Structures are given as structure tokens and as C-alpha cells.
XYZ file of C-alpha atoms in Angstrom:
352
model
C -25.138 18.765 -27.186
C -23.026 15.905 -27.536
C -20.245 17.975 -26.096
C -22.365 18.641 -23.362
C -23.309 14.975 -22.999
C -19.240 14.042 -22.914
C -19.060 16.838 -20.447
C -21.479 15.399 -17.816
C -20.214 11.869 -18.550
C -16.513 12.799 -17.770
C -17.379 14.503 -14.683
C -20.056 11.682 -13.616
C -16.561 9.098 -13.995
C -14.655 11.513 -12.181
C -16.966 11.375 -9.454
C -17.068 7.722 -9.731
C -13.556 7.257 -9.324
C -13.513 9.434 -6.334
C -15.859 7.423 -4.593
C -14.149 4.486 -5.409
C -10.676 5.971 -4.106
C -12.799 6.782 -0.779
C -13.982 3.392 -0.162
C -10.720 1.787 -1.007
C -9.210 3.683 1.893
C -11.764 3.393 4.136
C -11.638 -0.120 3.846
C -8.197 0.026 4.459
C -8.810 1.781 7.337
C -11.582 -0.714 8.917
C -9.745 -3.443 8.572
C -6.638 -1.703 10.496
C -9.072 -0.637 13.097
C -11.113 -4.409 12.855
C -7.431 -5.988 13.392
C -6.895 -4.043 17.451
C -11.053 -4.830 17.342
C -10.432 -9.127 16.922
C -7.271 -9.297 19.278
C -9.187 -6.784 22.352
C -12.179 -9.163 21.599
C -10.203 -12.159 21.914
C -8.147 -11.278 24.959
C -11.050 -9.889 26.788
C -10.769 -6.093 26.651
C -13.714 -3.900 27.562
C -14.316 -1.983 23.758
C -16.054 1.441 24.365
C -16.626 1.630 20.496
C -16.142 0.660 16.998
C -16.403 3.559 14.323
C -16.475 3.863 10.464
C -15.139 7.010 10.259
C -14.962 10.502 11.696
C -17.360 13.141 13.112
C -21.139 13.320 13.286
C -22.947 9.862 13.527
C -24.687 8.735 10.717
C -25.941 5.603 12.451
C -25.161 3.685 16.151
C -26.093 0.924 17.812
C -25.072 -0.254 21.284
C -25.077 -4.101 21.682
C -25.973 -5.819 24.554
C -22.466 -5.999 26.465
C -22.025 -1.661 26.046
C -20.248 -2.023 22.628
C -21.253 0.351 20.450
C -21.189 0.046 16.243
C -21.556 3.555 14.691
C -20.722 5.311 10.861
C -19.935 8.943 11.293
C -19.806 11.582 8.717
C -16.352 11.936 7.303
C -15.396 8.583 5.641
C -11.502 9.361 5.863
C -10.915 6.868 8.918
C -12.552 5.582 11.820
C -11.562 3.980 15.220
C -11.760 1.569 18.079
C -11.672 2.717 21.249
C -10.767 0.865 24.335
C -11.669 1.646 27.357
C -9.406 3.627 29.806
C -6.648 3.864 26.553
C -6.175 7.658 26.293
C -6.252 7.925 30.365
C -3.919 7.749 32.675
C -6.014 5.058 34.365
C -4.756 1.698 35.155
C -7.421 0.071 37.604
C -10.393 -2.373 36.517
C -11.064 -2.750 32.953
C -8.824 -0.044 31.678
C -6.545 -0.189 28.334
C -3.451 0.114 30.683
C -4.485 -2.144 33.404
C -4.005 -4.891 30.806
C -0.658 -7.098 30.496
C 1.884 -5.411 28.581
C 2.002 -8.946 26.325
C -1.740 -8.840 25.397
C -1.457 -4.424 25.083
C 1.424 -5.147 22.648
C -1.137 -7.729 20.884
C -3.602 -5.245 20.024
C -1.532 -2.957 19.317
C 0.246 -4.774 16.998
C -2.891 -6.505 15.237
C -3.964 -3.640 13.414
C -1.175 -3.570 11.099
C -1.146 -7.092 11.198
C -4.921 -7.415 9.359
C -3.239 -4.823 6.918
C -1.230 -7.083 6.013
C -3.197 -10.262 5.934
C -5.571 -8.667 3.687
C -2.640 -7.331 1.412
C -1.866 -11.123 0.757
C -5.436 -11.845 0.173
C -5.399 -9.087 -2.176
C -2.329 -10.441 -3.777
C -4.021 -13.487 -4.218
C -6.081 -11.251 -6.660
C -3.485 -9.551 -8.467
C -1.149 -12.979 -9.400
C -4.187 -14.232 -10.836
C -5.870 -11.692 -12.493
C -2.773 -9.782 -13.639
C 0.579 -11.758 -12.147
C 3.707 -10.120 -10.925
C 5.029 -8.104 -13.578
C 6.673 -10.266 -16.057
C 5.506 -10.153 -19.590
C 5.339 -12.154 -23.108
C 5.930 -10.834 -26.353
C 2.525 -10.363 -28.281
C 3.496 -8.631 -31.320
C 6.794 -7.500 -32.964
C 7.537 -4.701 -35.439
C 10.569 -6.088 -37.321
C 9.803 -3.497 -39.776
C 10.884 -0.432 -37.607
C 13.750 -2.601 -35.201
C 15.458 -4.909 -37.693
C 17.899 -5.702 -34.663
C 15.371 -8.425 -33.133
C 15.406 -10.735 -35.357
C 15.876 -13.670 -32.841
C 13.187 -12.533 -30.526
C 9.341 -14.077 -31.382
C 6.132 -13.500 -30.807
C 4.898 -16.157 -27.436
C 8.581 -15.446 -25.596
C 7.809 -14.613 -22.015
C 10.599 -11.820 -20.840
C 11.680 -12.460 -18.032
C 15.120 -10.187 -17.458
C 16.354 -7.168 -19.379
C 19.917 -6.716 -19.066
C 19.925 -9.172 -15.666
C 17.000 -7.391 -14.118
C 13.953 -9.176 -13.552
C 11.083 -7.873 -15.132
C 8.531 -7.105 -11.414
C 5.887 -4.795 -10.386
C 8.315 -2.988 -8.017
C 11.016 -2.053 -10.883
C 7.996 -0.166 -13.309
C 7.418 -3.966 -15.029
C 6.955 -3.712 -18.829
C 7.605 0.108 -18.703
C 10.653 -0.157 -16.882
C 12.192 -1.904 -20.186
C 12.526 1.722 -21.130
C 14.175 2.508 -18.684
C 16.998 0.047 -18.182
C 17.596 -0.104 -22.119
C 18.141 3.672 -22.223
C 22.315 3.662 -21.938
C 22.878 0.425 -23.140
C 23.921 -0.213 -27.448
C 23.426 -3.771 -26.798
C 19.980 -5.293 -24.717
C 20.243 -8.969 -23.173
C 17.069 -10.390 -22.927
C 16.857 -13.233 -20.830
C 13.584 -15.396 -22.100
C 11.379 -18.575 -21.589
C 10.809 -20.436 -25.030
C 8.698 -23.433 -25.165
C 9.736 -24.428 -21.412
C 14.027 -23.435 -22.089
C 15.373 -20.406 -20.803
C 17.667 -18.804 -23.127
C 19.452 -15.533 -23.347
C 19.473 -13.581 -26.650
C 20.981 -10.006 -27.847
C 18.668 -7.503 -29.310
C 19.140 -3.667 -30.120
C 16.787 -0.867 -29.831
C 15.869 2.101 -32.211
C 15.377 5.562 -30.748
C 12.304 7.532 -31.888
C 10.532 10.637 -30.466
C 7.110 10.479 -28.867
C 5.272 13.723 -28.214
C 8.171 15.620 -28.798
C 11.087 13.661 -27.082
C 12.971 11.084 -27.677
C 12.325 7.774 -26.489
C 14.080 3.982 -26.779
C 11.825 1.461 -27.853
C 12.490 -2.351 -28.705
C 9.720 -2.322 -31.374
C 7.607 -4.960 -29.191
C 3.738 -5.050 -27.499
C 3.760 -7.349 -24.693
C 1.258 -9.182 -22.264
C 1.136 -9.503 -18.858
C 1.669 -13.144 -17.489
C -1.299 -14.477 -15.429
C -0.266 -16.876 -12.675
C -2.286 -19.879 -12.017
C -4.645 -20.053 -8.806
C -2.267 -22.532 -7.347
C 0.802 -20.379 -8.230
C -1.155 -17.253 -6.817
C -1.679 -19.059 -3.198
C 2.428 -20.231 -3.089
C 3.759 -17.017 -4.188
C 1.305 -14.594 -2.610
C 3.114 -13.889 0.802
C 6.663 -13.664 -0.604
C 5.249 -11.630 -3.104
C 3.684 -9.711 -0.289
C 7.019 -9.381 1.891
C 8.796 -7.918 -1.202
C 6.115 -5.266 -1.639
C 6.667 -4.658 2.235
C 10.744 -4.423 1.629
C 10.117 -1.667 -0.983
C 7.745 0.035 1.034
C 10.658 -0.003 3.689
C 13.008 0.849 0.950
C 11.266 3.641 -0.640
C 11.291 5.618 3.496
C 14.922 4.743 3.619
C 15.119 6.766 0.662
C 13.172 9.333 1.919
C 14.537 9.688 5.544
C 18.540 10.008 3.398
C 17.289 12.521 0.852
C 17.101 10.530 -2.432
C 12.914 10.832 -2.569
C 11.299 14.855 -1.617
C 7.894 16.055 -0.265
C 6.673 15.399 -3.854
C 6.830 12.116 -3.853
C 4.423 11.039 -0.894
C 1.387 12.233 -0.238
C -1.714 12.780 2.795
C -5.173 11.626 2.521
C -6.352 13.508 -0.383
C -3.554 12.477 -2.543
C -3.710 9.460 -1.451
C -7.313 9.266 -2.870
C -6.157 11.125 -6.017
C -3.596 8.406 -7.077
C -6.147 5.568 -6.462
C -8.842 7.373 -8.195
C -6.236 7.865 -11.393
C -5.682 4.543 -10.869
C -9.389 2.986 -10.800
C -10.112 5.654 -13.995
C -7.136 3.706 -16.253
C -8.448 0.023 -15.384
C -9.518 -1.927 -12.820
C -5.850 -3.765 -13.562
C -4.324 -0.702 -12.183
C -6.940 -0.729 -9.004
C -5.608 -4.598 -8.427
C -2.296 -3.623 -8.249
C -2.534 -0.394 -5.805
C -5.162 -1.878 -3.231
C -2.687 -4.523 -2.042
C 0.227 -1.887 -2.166
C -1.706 0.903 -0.285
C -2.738 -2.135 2.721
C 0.752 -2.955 3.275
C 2.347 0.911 2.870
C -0.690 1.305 5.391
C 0.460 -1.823 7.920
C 4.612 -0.479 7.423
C 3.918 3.030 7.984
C 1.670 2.840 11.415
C 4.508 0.199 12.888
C 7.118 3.038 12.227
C 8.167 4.380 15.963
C 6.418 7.527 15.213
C 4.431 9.548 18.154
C 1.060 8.638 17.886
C 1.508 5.450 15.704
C 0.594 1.720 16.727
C 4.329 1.294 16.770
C 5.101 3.666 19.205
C 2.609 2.896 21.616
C 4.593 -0.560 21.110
C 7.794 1.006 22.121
C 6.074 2.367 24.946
C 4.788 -0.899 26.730
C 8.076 -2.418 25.546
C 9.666 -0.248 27.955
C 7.045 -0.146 30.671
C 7.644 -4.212 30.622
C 11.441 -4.502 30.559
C 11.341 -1.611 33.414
C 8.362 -3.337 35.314
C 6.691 0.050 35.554
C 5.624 2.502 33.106
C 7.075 5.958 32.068
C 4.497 8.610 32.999
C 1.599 8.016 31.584
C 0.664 11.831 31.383
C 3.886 12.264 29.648
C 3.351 9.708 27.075
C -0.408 11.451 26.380
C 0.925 14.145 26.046
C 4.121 12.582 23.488
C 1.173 10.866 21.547
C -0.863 14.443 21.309
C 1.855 16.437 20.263
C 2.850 13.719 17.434
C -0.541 13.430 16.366
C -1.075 17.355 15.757
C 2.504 17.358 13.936
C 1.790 14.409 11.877
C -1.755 15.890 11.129
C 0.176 18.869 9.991
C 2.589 17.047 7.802
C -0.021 15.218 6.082
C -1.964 18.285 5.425
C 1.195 20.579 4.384
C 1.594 17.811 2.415
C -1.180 17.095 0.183
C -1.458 21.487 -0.186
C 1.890 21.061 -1.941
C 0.751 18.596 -4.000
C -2.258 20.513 -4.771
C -0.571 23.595 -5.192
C 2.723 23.651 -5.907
C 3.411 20.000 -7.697
């Protein structure tokens, strides 16, 4: 029985954090699609509809001016739709009858409320959790004699002149960077003075291999609200930087097919996350937003920055390329990134 009752109440947390994971992103995706919603509204475009998500419609409601507000079926995305935007029509109240300037607005405003809410987020995580930096809670002297000069209250803030962050694996990354090295140079805060001090580490093995340790438990350090609000957009444009980083590495061969993922992996790593902590959850939400505002800016086919690249043109050339052409461009791309996604998350599924 009680196996039984640990059974149901695994699965029921499973679920739990699948939901979760599925609301995360469709709130991601929302506010993407509520970001080309606020700049058409504001520069006077005719909107056809705003969706929450895909397929059959759950519920709809036209307002007075035509809009309508529906939730469909599948809650892995949703849209606005303008009217006249996947025609080749350019008269009256049509997407493409609209100044390239206030086209390149909207187009641009979706990943721009990605990453407005990613600093809002932010705001969150500095507060709650902070950036990645740690201090020193507890210290086994017993199995590392070689710390002597470290003590409990230090707040680490660089191991061998790398600063302790969220993007470099924080606390865990002390593992790695203290791996090849005899001799570890700790570079900590004590009582308000910054100091740098010399420690070594003891190798053990954990679950059969071995592993470096400094013999340490450590803290997270919580910013202050104040702190939060100065460093959340830096702390925002880093995250973006990495996000850039991490496709440069991609694009050159350093990062494979196993280490991105579609939709459903997508949900899988933030419904691992949610099932650890909520801590974990802080972190990923603001780092999902801005990999979401990045990634549909890329000049891809089918992507808001595309579309960009095509009204770029159309207004340095004063007329625009085909407009069948470019339909059919954005079609093609959106059936081959479909198709990447979805090759994509099958390898994960099946092969990683």
C-alpha cells in the first residue's frame, strides 16, 4: 500500500511539473505574441485576432471593433494575426500597406516584451536567489586540512580569477575550475575587505568516480530589492550575450544536436527544473524569455527577425521584393524549422 501510495504521489508531481513546464512556456509565448499585439494597437493596425494557443477553440469572443480573443486546444503557442500579413495585399488596412518604420515596430516588439519581462523576472531571481555568488556556510577542516584560512561567513566571490555567476555553473562550477589546479586562489569578501587566500583541495570518489572537493557547503547570496532593480538589466544583457554565445558555439561545432532542444524538451528541462525547487524555476523562467526574444530576432525564414530583414530591404529599395516570393521563403522556413524542432526533440527522446 504505501508503495502504492508513493507510486500515485510521484506520478501526481510528475504531472504537476508538466503542467507547470506548459504554462511557463505558454506564458512565454503570450507575452511574445502580446508584445506585436501593444505596438499594432498603438500604431493603429487592424488585428484580425489574438490566440492562446493552437487548434480547436476552447473559447472566443469578438469585441466590438472585429478583434477577436480566443484559447484553442493545444497550449504550445498561440498568435496574433494582422490583417492582410500573410497576403500579398498592400491596399487599405493590410499588414503590408503599413510604413515599413511602424511594420519593423511590431515586428520587433515581440521579442522586445520577451525581454522586458526577462528583466522583470530577474528582478525575482537577484532577490530571491541573487546572481550566483556564494558564502561559506560550513567547513569540514576535518577531511581538507588545506583551508585553514578560509571561515565560515566568507562570501566567494572568484575561484582561480573567475567570478563565481549563474552563467559559469555558480557554486558547482567550483568543481570544475579547481579540477587541474594543485593550488586554488580564492578571492573573498571578509567583514567588508576583499582579500585573496590559497587553499587546496582533496580528491574523493562519489558514486564511483572521482571527484575534487574543497570540503565546504555554501549559500547563495541574496541581493537586496534595491540591488535587484540596479543590476537587473545588465544582469539581463549578460544572460542575452550567453544566449548569443552558446549559438556561436553551435553554428562553429563546439555544442551538437544534444544540446538544444524543441518544444517538448523544452518543457522537460523546465519541468526537471520546477520538480528540484522553485529556486531552480526562478532561474530558468528569465533564461527561457530571453533565449525566446534572441532566438526569434535571428535572420531565420519565418522568424520576427527575418520578416525585419525583409522590410529593411523593401525600405532602403523603396519597393518590396516579391511578396509571393517572400510567402513562399517564410513557408518553406517554417516547415524546415518545424522539422528541426521535431527531429530534434525525437533525438532527445530517443537517442540521448
Amino acid at each position: 500500500m504505501n508503495n502504492l501510495l508513493l507510486s500515485i504521489t510521484g506520478a501526481l508531481n510528475s504531472i504537476g511539473s508538466i503542467l507547470v513546464a506548459i504554462l511557463v512556456l505558454l506564458l512565454m509565448i503570450t507575452i511574445h505574441e502580446f508584445g506585436h499585439y501593444t505596438a499594432g494597437k498603438l500604431l493603429k493596425f487592424k488585428i484580425n485576432e489574438f490566440s492562446v494557443g493552437f487548434g480547436k477553440a476552447l473559447y472566443s469572443k469578438t469585441k466590438k471593433n472585429g478583434e477577436v480573443f480566443s484559447i484553442r486546444l493545444i497550449p504550445l503557442g498561440g498568435y496574433c494575426a494582422f490583417e492582410g500579413e500573410d497576403t500579398t495585399s498592400e491596399e487599405g488596412a493590410s499588414f503590408n500597406a503599413q510604413a515599413p518604420w511602424k511594420r519593423l515596430i511590431v515586428l520587433f516588439f515581440g521579442a522586445f516584451f520577451n525581454f522586458l519581462s526577462a528583466i522583470i523576472f530577474n528582478i525575482a531571481l537577484l532577490a530571491v536567489i541573487g546572481n550566483g555568488m556564494v558564502s561559506v556556510t560550513k567547513i569540514d577542516y576535518e577531511s581538507n586540512p588545506n583551508i585553514s584560512q578560509l571561515e565560515v561567513g566568507d562570501q566567494i566571490r572568484k575561484v582561480n580569477g573567475k567570478e563565481l555567476s549563474f552563467f559559469n555553473g555558480g557554486v558547482s562550477g567550483i568543481t570544475q575550475y579547481i579540477k587541474d589546479e594543485t593550488d586554488i586562489t580564492l578571492t573573498i569578501v571578509r567583514n567588508g575587505e576583499t582579500k585573496e587566500i590559497v587553499v587546496q583541495k582533496y580528491e574523493t570518489m562519489i558514486d564511483g568516480k572521482e571527484a575534487y572537493l574543497l570540503g565546504i557547503n555554501t549559500k547563495y547570496d541574496k541581493l537586496s530589492v534595491g540591488e535587484s532593480f540596479l543590476q537587473c538589466v545588465p544582469f539581463t544583457f549578460k544572460m542575452a550575450w550567453e544566449c548569443l554565445a552558446s549559438l556561436g558555439k553551435l553554428v562553429v561545432g563546439q555544442y551538437g544536436l544534444q544540446d538544444i532542444g524543441g518544444p517538448i524538451t523544452t518543457i522537460g528541462a523546465i519541468a526537471d527544473a520546477s520538480a528540484v525547487s522553485m529556486m531552480n524555476l526562478l532561474l530558468l523562467i528569465p533564461l527561457f524569455a530571453v533565449n525566446l526574444a534572441v532566438f526569434n530576432l535571428l535572420p531565420i525564414p519565418a522568424l520576427d527577425g527575418a520578416k525585419m530583414i525583409f522590410v529593411l530591404i523593401e525600405w532602403i529599395r523603396r519597393k518590396p521584393i516579391n511578396r509571393e516570393l517572400e510567402n513562399k521563403i517564410h513557408t518553406v522556413g517554417l516547415f524546415v524549422l518545424f522539422g528541426f524542432v521535431i527531429l530534434v526533440d525525437l533525438l532527445h527522446l530517443f537517442v540521448y
